[in-house]
Amino acid sequence: MMSFGTYKLIPESFSPIPSQSAENAVGILVGNDFSVGLDAVGFVVGPGEDLPDSTGLPTDALARVGFTGTAGETCVLPQSSGPIIVVVGAGPREDQTASVLRDVAAAFARAARRQARLGIALGTCFELDPRVLGQTVAEGVLLARYRYVELKPSSTHVDLVSLDILVAPDLADEVRAGARTGEIMARATTLARDLANTPPSHLTAADLGGIAIELGRADGLQVDVFDKQNLIELGCGGLLGVNAGSREEPRMIKLVYTPPGDQPAPHLALVGKGIMYDSGGISLKPSDPMHFSMKMDMAGAAAVVGAMTALHALECPTAVTAFLMCTDNMPGGSAMKLGDVLNIRGGMTVEVKNTDAEGRLVMSDALVLASEESPDAIVDIATLTGAALMALGTHTAAVFGNNQALVDQAVRSSRATDESIWQLPLEHRYRQQLNSEVADISNMGGKYAGSTTAALFLNEFVGDTPWAHLDMAGTMQSDTDDSWLTQGATGFGTRLLIDLALNFTDPTR
Ligand code: BES
Ligand code: ZN
Ligand code: ZN
């Protein structure tokens, strides 16, 4: 017999979390004058406003090249020595919100994409709370400069080395504190993007378990990884059923963050869908462009891991327990079949009518486990339905919930972070679409309202615990570089979940 030897798809040296392991720390300085050694300086101006005299540029010179000062408009002035100058539009004063500032900072970082050391002066624009200002500028610049280059040796991407923000001395401390928060938020998002961009054979459920343990050590989390045998003992038939057709073992990853001090703290549980690759299983997906990105079907889990890594550094006052449900969904000879019935943790049975509706199966075990801990609320995040993409496109995720106060908290965090979500109704009259002849429930609804029937399925497993569900199938990736979003995985939800945990209160009080 001919031997093919051992073919290694993944080089020994591969690190699945490149941006975390690489030395590309960004130092943020705040001062009243730019230090020497910058490669690019950005001056932010509103429509018709004057630039500082030090630039030697009268406003009409900018007008002559068509610069009008709309938000995010840029004009690059090459210099034969010293830093290049980038004039960046701020838009009209009445529109100068934090979200616009994030876009403006991102536009600057992109215009100076060949430069490593950046400085930005806001002049009299964006008179926001100085902490919000620092945070937003840091987020916009750092997120816009993200690129997944780990597997592209030919890349000419220039890593950002430093960012200076020029502000009046009396604001410096506050801006610096905000910038630190922004840097932590951006790093968490970068981790989520890296994980979701990593090819599926480079990042298995077991790999993610190992990464979570490492991250937990560095970021003050207790991490427990449950293997297949543990999951059998826990009765997690949803996760095991989806995993049945795969050669790779499943993992459930539990991360626990405990806030400092011994005061009673509110308790939030998070659940993330971690389908490392969604082939559809026996209900195989077609190889069309919509399905090229199914390595990102773990983007919910990635957002949760990312968010968890930020809590200790930000001294989050909320206790947070997270469950990540990780496996790929493959059509191997031992795969679950249409008509099979799975036993979910807690006793519910599910008839599998479509193996491609696997997300809700793995999530249901975790929702039961989460409610067993009696948290004040559960928030789950999942790339759950193509219908969410169809309904809301790539810029807005769907939110559902059984408790309006909790949904409102999520919407507030969405606004603060500019990670857009929109509430859809948990319309109970569609519940009958999930009826099964042979089990308690089936995993597939009818032709319409696919995101709602998926949410109604999840609703069955949370009991009375206040619960909100984010369906991020549409927002998991971007086709193009667009403001602080970069082409590929977006890391959507990471900052939203951090903001939610930081500001969380028991929704029943
Ligand atoms: N992972 C997909 C949902 C998805 C689609 C995410 C497009 C991102 C982009 C999910 O597992 C799935 O396949 N859902 C099915 C459910 C259906 C079979 C009931 C869908 O939405 O078509
Ligand atoms: Zn699927
Ligand atoms: Zn899926």
Coordinates of C-alpha atoms and ligand atoms in Angstrom, one line a residue:
M1 CA 0.0 0.0 0.0
M2 CA 1.2 3.4 -0.8
S3 CA 1.8 5.8 2.0
F4 CA 1.0 9.4 1.7
G5 CA 3.1 10.3 4.8
T6 CA 1.9 12.9 7.1
Y7 CA 0.7 16.1 5.4
K8 CA 0.7 19.0 7.7
L9 CA -1.8 21.7 6.8
I10 CA -0.7 24.0 9.6
P11 CA 3.0 24.8 10.2
E12 CA 4.3 24.0 13.6
S13 CA 5.1 27.7 14.3
F14 CA 1.5 28.9 13.7
S15 CA 0.0 31.0 16.4
P16 CA -3.7 31.4 16.0
I17 CA -3.8 34.7 17.9
P18 CA -1.3 36.7 16.0
S19 CA -2.2 40.2 17.1
Q20 CA -2.1 39.2 20.7
S21 CA 1.3 37.6 20.4
A22 CA 2.9 40.2 18.1
E23 CA 4.8 43.1 19.6
N24 CA 2.7 46.0 18.3
A25 CA 1.8 47.8 21.5
V26 CA 0.3 51.2 20.9
G27 CA 1.3 53.8 23.4
I28 CA -1.1 56.7 23.7
L29 CA 0.3 60.1 24.9
V30 CA -1.6 63.2 25.6
G31 CA 0.2 66.5 25.6
N32 CA 0.0 70.1 24.6
D33 CA 2.5 69.8 21.9
F34 CA 3.4 67.0 19.4
S35 CA 6.6 65.2 20.3
V36 CA 9.2 64.8 17.6
G37 CA 9.4 61.6 15.6
L38 CA 5.9 61.4 14.3
D39 CA 5.3 60.1 10.8
A40 CA 1.9 61.7 10.3
V41 CA -0.1 64.5 12.0
G42 CA -3.8 64.8 11.5
F43 CA -5.6 68.2 11.9
V44 CA -9.3 67.9 12.3
V45 CA -11.4 70.9 11.1
G46 CA -15.1 71.6 10.6
P47 CA -16.5 73.1 7.3
G48 CA -15.1 76.6 6.7
E49 CA -12.9 76.6 9.8
D50 CA -9.3 77.7 9.9
L51 CA -6.3 75.4 10.4
P52 CA -3.7 76.2 13.1
D53 CA -1.2 78.8 11.9
S54 CA 1.6 76.2 12.4
T55 CA 0.4 74.3 9.4
G56 CA 1.0 77.4 7.2
L57 CA -2.2 76.5 5.3
P58 CA -4.9 79.1 4.7
T59 CA -8.4 77.7 4.6
D60 CA -8.9 78.9 1.0
A61 CA -6.0 76.7 -0.1
L62 CA -8.0 73.7 1.1
A63 CA -11.1 75.0 -0.6
R64 CA -9.2 75.2 -3.9
V65 CA -8.6 71.4 -3.9
G66 CA -12.3 70.8 -3.1
F67 CA -11.9 70.1 0.6
T68 CA -15.2 71.1 2.4
G69 CA -14.7 69.6 5.9
T70 CA -17.5 67.0 5.8
A71 CA -17.0 64.3 8.4
G72 CA -14.2 61.8 7.5
E73 CA -13.1 63.7 4.4
T74 CA -9.3 63.7 4.2
C75 CA -6.6 65.7 2.3
V76 CA -3.0 64.4 2.5
L77 CA -0.2 67.0 2.2
P78 CA 3.1 65.3 1.4
Q79 CA 6.2 66.8 3.0
S80 CA 9.8 66.3 1.9
S81 CA 10.9 66.1 5.6
G82 CA 9.1 65.7 8.9
P83 CA 5.6 64.2 9.3
I84 CA 3.1 64.3 6.5
I85 CA 0.0 66.4 7.3
V86 CA -3.5 65.0 7.0
V87 CA -6.4 67.5 7.1
V88 CA -9.5 65.6 8.3
G89 CA -13.0 66.9 8.1
A90 CA -15.1 67.0 11.3
G91 CA -18.5 67.8 9.8
P92 CA -20.8 70.5 11.2
R93 CA -20.7 71.2 14.9
E94 CA -24.2 70.0 15.6
D95 CA -23.3 66.5 14.2
Q96 CA -20.1 66.1 16.1
T97 CA -21.1 63.0 18.2
A98 CA -18.8 60.3 19.5
S99 CA -19.8 58.0 16.6
V100 CA -18.8 60.6 14.1
L101 CA -15.5 61.1 16.0
R102 CA -14.8 57.4 15.7
D103 CA -15.4 57.6 12.0
V104 CA -13.2 60.7 11.7
A105 CA -10.3 59.1 13.6
A106 CA -10.6 56.0 11.4
A107 CA -10.5 58.1 8.3
F108 CA -7.3 59.7 9.5
A109 CA -5.7 56.3 10.3
R110 CA -6.6 55.1 6.8
A111 CA -5.3 58.2 5.0
A112 CA -2.0 57.7 6.9
R113 CA -1.9 54.0 6.3
R114 CA 1.8 53.9 5.3
Q115 CA 2.8 55.7 8.6
A116 CA 3.5 54.0 11.9
R117 CA 3.6 56.9 14.4
L118 CA 0.5 59.1 14.3
G119 CA -0.5 62.2 16.1
I120 CA -4.0 63.8 15.9
A121 CA -5.1 67.3 16.9
L122 CA -8.8 67.9 17.3
G123 CA -8.6 71.7 17.7
T124 CA -11.9 73.0 18.9
C125 CA -13.9 70.2 17.3
F126 CA -15.8 67.5 19.2
E127 CA -16.4 69.1 22.5
L128 CA -17.3 65.8 24.1
D129 CA -16.7 64.4 27.6
P130 CA -12.8 64.1 27.6
R131 CA -12.9 60.4 28.6
V132 CA -15.3 59.6 25.7
L133 CA -13.1 61.6 23.4
G134 CA -10.0 59.7 24.3
Q135 CA -11.7 56.3 24.1
T136 CA -13.4 57.1 20.8
V137 CA -10.2 58.3 19.0
A138 CA -8.2 55.3 20.2
E139 CA -11.0 52.9 19.0
G140 CA -11.3 54.6 15.6
V141 CA -7.6 54.6 14.9
L142 CA -6.7 51.2 16.2
L143 CA -9.7 49.4 14.7
A144 CA -9.2 51.0 11.3
R145 CA -5.6 49.9 11.2
Y146 CA -6.4 46.2 11.9
R147 CA -5.4 43.7 9.2
Y148 CA -5.2 39.9 9.3
V149 CA -1.7 39.3 7.8
E150 CA -0.7 36.2 9.6
L151 CA -1.0 33.9 6.6
K152 CA 0.1 36.5 3.9
P153 CA 3.9 36.9 3.9
S154 CA 3.5 39.2 0.8
S155 CA 1.5 41.8 2.8
T156 CA 2.9 45.3 2.9
H157 CA 0.7 46.4 5.8
V158 CA 2.3 48.9 8.2
D159 CA 1.6 48.2 11.8
L160 CA 0.6 51.2 14.0
V161 CA 3.3 51.9 16.6
S162 CA 2.0 54.9 18.5
L163 CA -0.8 57.4 18.6
D164 CA -0.5 60.8 20.3
I165 CA -3.6 62.8 20.9
L166 CA -3.1 66.6 21.2
V167 CA -5.4 68.2 23.8
A168 CA -5.3 71.1 26.3
P169 CA -3.3 70.2 29.4
D170 CA -6.3 70.5 31.7
L171 CA -8.0 67.7 29.8
A172 CA -5.0 65.4 29.5
D173 CA -5.6 63.1 32.4
E174 CA -9.2 62.4 31.5
V175 CA -8.4 61.9 27.8
R176 CA -5.5 59.6 28.7
A177 CA -7.9 57.5 30.9
G178 CA -10.4 57.3 28.1
A179 CA -7.7 56.4 25.6
R180 CA -6.7 53.5 27.7
T181 CA -10.3 52.2 27.8
G182 CA -10.4 52.6 24.0
E183 CA -7.2 50.7 23.6
I184 CA -8.5 47.8 25.7
M185 CA -11.8 47.8 23.8
A186 CA -9.9 47.8 20.5
R187 CA -7.5 45.0 21.6
A188 CA -10.5 42.8 22.6
T189 CA -12.1 43.4 19.2
T190 CA -8.8 42.6 17.4
L191 CA -8.7 39.3 19.3
A192 CA -12.3 38.5 18.1
R193 CA -11.4 39.5 14.5
D194 CA -8.3 37.4 14.6
L195 CA -10.1 34.3 15.8
A196 CA -12.9 34.7 13.3
N197 CA -10.5 35.4 10.4
T198 CA -8.4 32.3 11.2
P199 CA -9.1 29.5 8.7
P200 CA -11.2 26.6 10.0
S201 CA -8.4 24.0 10.0
H202 CA -6.1 26.3 11.8
L203 CA -8.5 26.8 14.7
T204 CA -10.4 23.8 16.0
A205 CA -12.7 23.8 19.0
A206 CA -9.8 22.1 21.0
D207 CA -7.4 24.9 19.8
L208 CA -9.9 27.6 21.0
G209 CA -10.0 25.8 24.4
G210 CA -6.3 26.0 24.7
I211 CA -6.3 29.7 23.7
A212 CA -9.0 30.5 26.2
I213 CA -6.9 28.9 29.0
E214 CA -3.9 31.1 28.0
L215 CA -6.0 34.2 27.8
G216 CA -7.7 33.5 31.1
R217 CA -4.2 33.4 32.8
A218 CA -3.2 36.7 31.3
D219 CA -6.6 38.5 31.8
G220 CA -7.6 37.3 35.3
L221 CA -10.4 34.8 34.3
Q222 CA -11.2 31.4 35.6
V223 CA -11.4 29.1 32.6
D224 CA -12.7 25.5 32.4
V225 CA -12.7 23.5 29.2
F226 CA -15.1 20.6 28.9
D227 CA -14.2 17.8 26.4
K228 CA -16.5 15.3 24.8
Q229 CA -16.6 12.9 27.8
N230 CA -17.4 15.9 30.1
L231 CA -20.2 16.9 27.7
I232 CA -21.6 13.4 27.7
E233 CA -21.7 13.5 31.5
L234 CA -23.3 17.0 31.5
G235 CA -26.0 15.7 29.0
C236 CA -25.2 18.3 26.4
G237 CA -27.0 16.5 23.5
G238 CA -27.3 19.5 21.3
L239 CA -23.5 20.2 21.1
L240 CA -22.8 16.4 20.9
G241 CA -25.4 16.0 18.2
V242 CA -23.9 18.7 16.0
N243 CA -20.4 17.4 16.6
A244 CA -21.3 13.8 15.6
G245 CA -20.3 14.1 12.0
S246 CA -16.9 15.6 12.7
R247 CA -13.4 14.2 13.3
E248 CA -12.7 17.0 15.7
E249 CA -13.8 16.8 19.3
P250 CA -16.2 19.5 20.6
R251 CA -15.4 21.8 23.5
M252 CA -17.5 23.8 25.9
I253 CA -15.5 26.7 27.3
K254 CA -16.6 28.3 30.5
L255 CA -15.0 31.6 31.5
V256 CA -15.7 33.3 34.8
Y257 CA -14.9 36.9 35.7
T258 CA -15.2 37.9 39.4
P259 CA -15.2 41.6 40.1
P260 CA -12.9 43.1 42.7
G261 CA -14.1 43.6 46.3
D262 CA -16.5 41.6 48.4
Q263 CA -19.7 43.6 47.8
P264 CA -22.6 41.7 46.2
A265 CA -22.4 42.2 42.4
P266 CA -24.9 41.9 39.6
H267 CA -24.4 38.7 37.7
L268 CA -24.6 38.5 33.9
A269 CA -24.3 35.3 31.9
L270 CA -23.1 35.3 28.2
V271 CA -23.4 32.5 25.7
G272 CA -21.6 32.5 22.3
K273 CA -22.2 30.3 19.3
G274 CA -18.8 28.7 18.4
I275 CA -19.4 26.7 15.2
M276 CA -15.7 26.6 14.0
Y277 CA -17.0 25.7 10.5
D278 CA -20.5 25.3 9.3
S279 CA -20.7 23.0 6.3
G280 CA -24.5 22.6 7.0
G281 CA -23.9 18.9 7.9
I282 CA -26.1 16.4 6.1
S283 CA -28.2 19.4 4.9
L284 CA -25.0 20.5 3.1
K285 CA -24.6 24.1 2.1
P286 CA -24.0 25.0 -1.6
S287 CA -20.5 26.4 -2.4
D288 CA -21.9 29.9 -3.2
P289 CA -20.2 33.1 -2.1
M290 CA -22.7 33.5 0.8
H291 CA -21.2 30.4 2.4
F292 CA -17.5 31.1 1.8
S293 CA -17.3 32.7 5.2
M294 CA -18.6 29.9 7.4
K295 CA -15.3 29.7 9.2
M296 CA -16.7 32.8 10.9
D297 CA -19.7 30.9 12.3
M298 CA -17.9 31.1 15.7
A299 CA -17.9 34.9 15.6
G300 CA -20.4 35.0 18.5
A301 CA -18.0 32.9 20.7
A302 CA -15.1 35.1 19.5
A303 CA -17.0 38.3 20.6
V304 CA -17.6 36.8 24.0
V305 CA -14.0 35.7 24.5
G306 CA -12.8 39.1 23.3
A307 CA -15.2 40.9 25.7
M308 CA -14.1 38.6 28.7
T309 CA -10.5 39.6 28.2
A310 CA -11.3 43.2 28.8
L311 CA -13.2 43.0 32.1
H312 CA -10.4 42.7 34.6
A313 CA -8.4 45.5 33.0
L314 CA -11.5 47.7 33.1
E315 CA -12.3 46.7 36.7
C316 CA -15.8 45.7 35.6
P317 CA -18.2 45.8 38.6
T318 CA -20.4 43.0 37.2
A319 CA -19.8 39.3 37.7
V320 CA -19.8 37.6 34.3
T321 CA -20.0 33.9 33.5
A322 CA -19.6 32.9 29.8
F323 CA -20.3 29.7 27.9
L324 CA -18.8 29.1 24.5
M325 CA -20.3 26.2 22.5
C326 CA -17.6 25.0 20.1
T327 CA -17.6 22.4 17.4
D328 CA -17.7 22.3 13.6
N329 CA -20.7 21.1 11.8
M330 CA -19.7 18.3 9.4
P331 CA -21.4 15.7 7.3
G332 CA -19.2 12.7 8.3
G333 CA -20.5 9.1 8.3
S334 CA -21.5 9.4 11.9
A335 CA -23.3 12.7 11.5
M336 CA -26.7 13.3 13.0
K337 CA -29.5 12.7 10.4
L338 CA -32.7 14.4 9.5
G339 CA -35.4 13.0 11.8
D340 CA -32.9 12.2 14.6
V341 CA -33.9 13.3 18.1
L342 CA -31.4 15.0 20.5
N343 CA -31.6 15.2 24.2
I344 CA -30.8 18.7 25.4
R345 CA -29.4 19.4 28.8
G346 CA -32.4 19.8 31.2
G347 CA -34.5 17.2 29.5
M348 CA -36.1 18.8 26.4
T349 CA -36.0 16.7 23.2
V350 CA -35.4 18.2 19.7
E351 CA -36.3 16.6 16.3
V352 CA -33.6 17.6 13.8
K353 CA -35.4 18.6 10.6
N354 CA -32.4 20.5 9.2
T355 CA -28.8 19.8 10.3
D356 CA -27.9 23.3 9.0
A357 CA -30.0 24.8 11.8
E358 CA -27.2 23.7 14.2
G359 CA -26.6 26.9 16.0
R360 CA -29.8 26.8 18.1
L361 CA -28.9 23.1 19.0
V362 CA -25.6 24.0 20.6
M363 CA -26.9 27.2 22.1
S364 CA -29.8 25.4 23.9
D365 CA -27.5 23.3 26.1
A366 CA -25.6 26.5 27.1
L367 CA -28.8 28.5 27.8
V368 CA -29.9 25.7 30.2
L369 CA -26.5 25.6 31.9
A370 CA -26.5 29.4 32.2
S371 CA -30.0 29.6 33.7
E372 CA -28.9 26.9 36.2
E373 CA -26.5 29.5 37.7
S374 CA -29.4 31.8 38.4
P375 CA -27.8 34.9 36.9
D376 CA -29.7 38.3 36.8
A377 CA -29.7 38.0 33.0
I378 CA -28.5 35.9 30.1
V379 CA -27.3 37.6 26.8
D380 CA -26.4 35.3 23.9
I381 CA -24.7 36.2 20.6
A382 CA -24.7 34.0 17.5
T383 CA -24.4 34.0 13.8
L384 CA -27.7 32.3 13.8
T385 CA -29.8 32.9 10.7
G386 CA -29.3 34.0 7.1
A387 CA -32.7 35.7 7.6
A388 CA -31.1 38.3 9.9
L389 CA -28.7 39.2 7.1
M390 CA -31.7 39.4 4.7
A391 CA -33.7 41.6 7.0
L392 CA -31.2 44.0 8.4
G393 CA -28.1 43.7 6.1
T394 CA -24.5 43.9 7.2
H395 CA -24.6 46.9 9.4
T396 CA -27.3 46.0 11.9
A397 CA -27.8 42.9 14.0
A398 CA -31.1 41.7 15.3
V399 CA -32.0 41.7 19.0
F400 CA -34.8 39.7 20.7
G401 CA -35.6 39.2 24.3
N402 CA -38.1 38.2 27.0
N403 CA -37.4 41.3 29.1
Q404 CA -37.7 44.8 27.7
A405 CA -35.5 46.4 30.3
L406 CA -32.6 44.0 29.4
V407 CA -33.1 44.6 25.6
D408 CA -33.0 48.4 26.4
Q409 CA -29.7 48.0 28.2
A410 CA -28.3 46.2 25.1
V411 CA -29.6 48.9 22.8
R412 CA -28.0 51.6 25.0
S413 CA -24.6 49.8 24.7
S414 CA -25.2 49.4 21.0
R415 CA -25.6 53.2 20.7
A416 CA -22.5 53.9 22.9
T417 CA -20.3 51.6 20.8
D418 CA -21.9 52.2 17.4
E419 CA -22.4 48.5 17.0
S420 CA -25.9 48.8 15.6
I421 CA -28.7 46.4 16.8
W422 CA -32.5 46.6 16.1
Q423 CA -35.2 44.8 18.1
L424 CA -37.4 42.3 16.3
P425 CA -40.5 40.8 17.9
L426 CA -40.5 37.5 19.7
E427 CA -43.9 36.8 18.1
H428 CA -45.3 33.8 20.0
R429 CA -47.9 33.1 17.3
Y430 CA -45.0 31.6 15.2
R431 CA -44.1 29.1 17.9
Q432 CA -46.3 26.4 16.4
Q433 CA -44.0 26.3 13.4
L434 CA -41.6 24.5 15.7
N435 CA -44.0 21.8 16.7
S436 CA -42.7 18.2 16.2
E437 CA -44.7 15.0 16.0
V438 CA -42.0 13.0 17.8
A439 CA -40.2 15.4 20.1
D440 CA -40.8 18.4 22.3
I441 CA -39.8 20.8 19.6
S442 CA -38.2 20.7 16.1
N443 CA -35.2 22.8 15.1
M444 CA -36.8 24.3 12.0
G445 CA -39.5 26.8 11.5
G446 CA -41.4 27.7 8.3
K447 CA -40.4 29.8 5.3
Y448 CA -40.9 33.2 6.9
A449 CA -39.5 35.1 9.9
G450 CA -36.6 32.7 10.2
S451 CA -34.8 34.9 12.8
T452 CA -37.9 35.0 15.0
T453 CA -38.5 31.2 14.9
A454 CA -34.8 30.7 15.8
A455 CA -35.2 33.1 18.7
L456 CA -38.4 31.4 19.8
F457 CA -36.5 28.1 19.8
L458 CA -33.8 29.6 22.1
N459 CA -36.5 31.1 24.3
E460 CA -37.6 27.6 25.3
F461 CA -34.4 27.0 27.2
V462 CA -34.0 30.1 29.4
G463 CA -37.0 29.5 31.7
D464 CA -37.9 32.8 33.5
T465 CA -34.4 34.3 33.4
P466 CA -34.3 37.7 31.7
W467 CA -32.7 37.0 28.4
A468 CA -31.7 38.8 25.2
H469 CA -30.4 37.2 22.0
L470 CA -28.2 39.0 19.4
D471 CA -28.3 37.5 15.9
M472 CA -25.1 38.7 14.3
A473 CA -25.2 36.6 11.1
G474 CA -25.3 39.8 9.0
T475 CA -22.7 41.8 10.9
M476 CA -20.0 39.2 11.3
Q477 CA -18.1 40.3 8.3
S478 CA -17.5 43.3 6.0
D479 CA -16.8 43.0 2.3
T480 CA -14.7 46.2 2.3
D481 CA -12.7 48.5 4.6
D482 CA -15.3 51.0 5.8
S483 CA -14.5 53.5 8.5
W484 CA -13.3 51.5 11.6
L485 CA -14.6 48.3 10.1
T486 CA -12.0 46.4 8.1
Q487 CA -12.5 43.8 5.3
G488 CA -13.2 40.4 6.8
A489 CA -14.3 39.6 10.3
T490 CA -15.6 42.7 12.1
G491 CA -15.4 41.5 15.8
F492 CA -19.0 42.8 16.0
G493 CA -20.5 42.6 19.5
T494 CA -17.2 42.6 21.4
R495 CA -17.4 46.3 22.4
L496 CA -21.1 46.1 22.9
L497 CA -20.8 43.2 25.4
I498 CA -18.0 45.0 27.3
D499 CA -20.1 48.2 27.6
L500 CA -23.1 46.1 28.6
A501 CA -21.1 44.3 31.3
L502 CA -19.6 47.6 32.6
N503 CA -23.1 49.3 32.9
F504 CA -25.2 46.2 33.7
T505 CA -27.9 46.3 36.3
D506 CA -30.5 43.7 37.3
P507 CA -33.3 44.3 34.7
T508 CA -36.0 43.2 37.1
R509 CA -35.2 45.9 39.7
Ligands
BES1 N1 -24.5 29.8 10.2 C1 -25.8 29.8 9.6 C2 -26.4 31.3 9.5 C3 -25.6 32.3 8.7 C4 -26.0 32.5 7.4 C5 -24.6 33.0 9.2 C6 -25.3 33.5 6.6 C7 -23.9 34.0 8.5 C8 -24.3 34.2 7.2 C9 -26.8 29.0 10.3 O1 -26.3 27.9 11.0 C10 -27.7 28.4 9.3 O2 -27.3 27.8 8.4 N2 -29.0 28.8 9.5 C11 -30.0 28.4 8.5 C12 -31.2 27.9 9.3 C13 -32.3 27.2 8.5 C14 -31.8 25.9 8.0 C15 -33.5 27.0 9.4 C16 -30.4 29.5 7.6 O3 -30.4 30.7 8.1 O4 -30.6 29.3 6.5
ZN2 ZN -26.0 26.2 9.7
ZN3 ZN -24.3 28.1 11.7

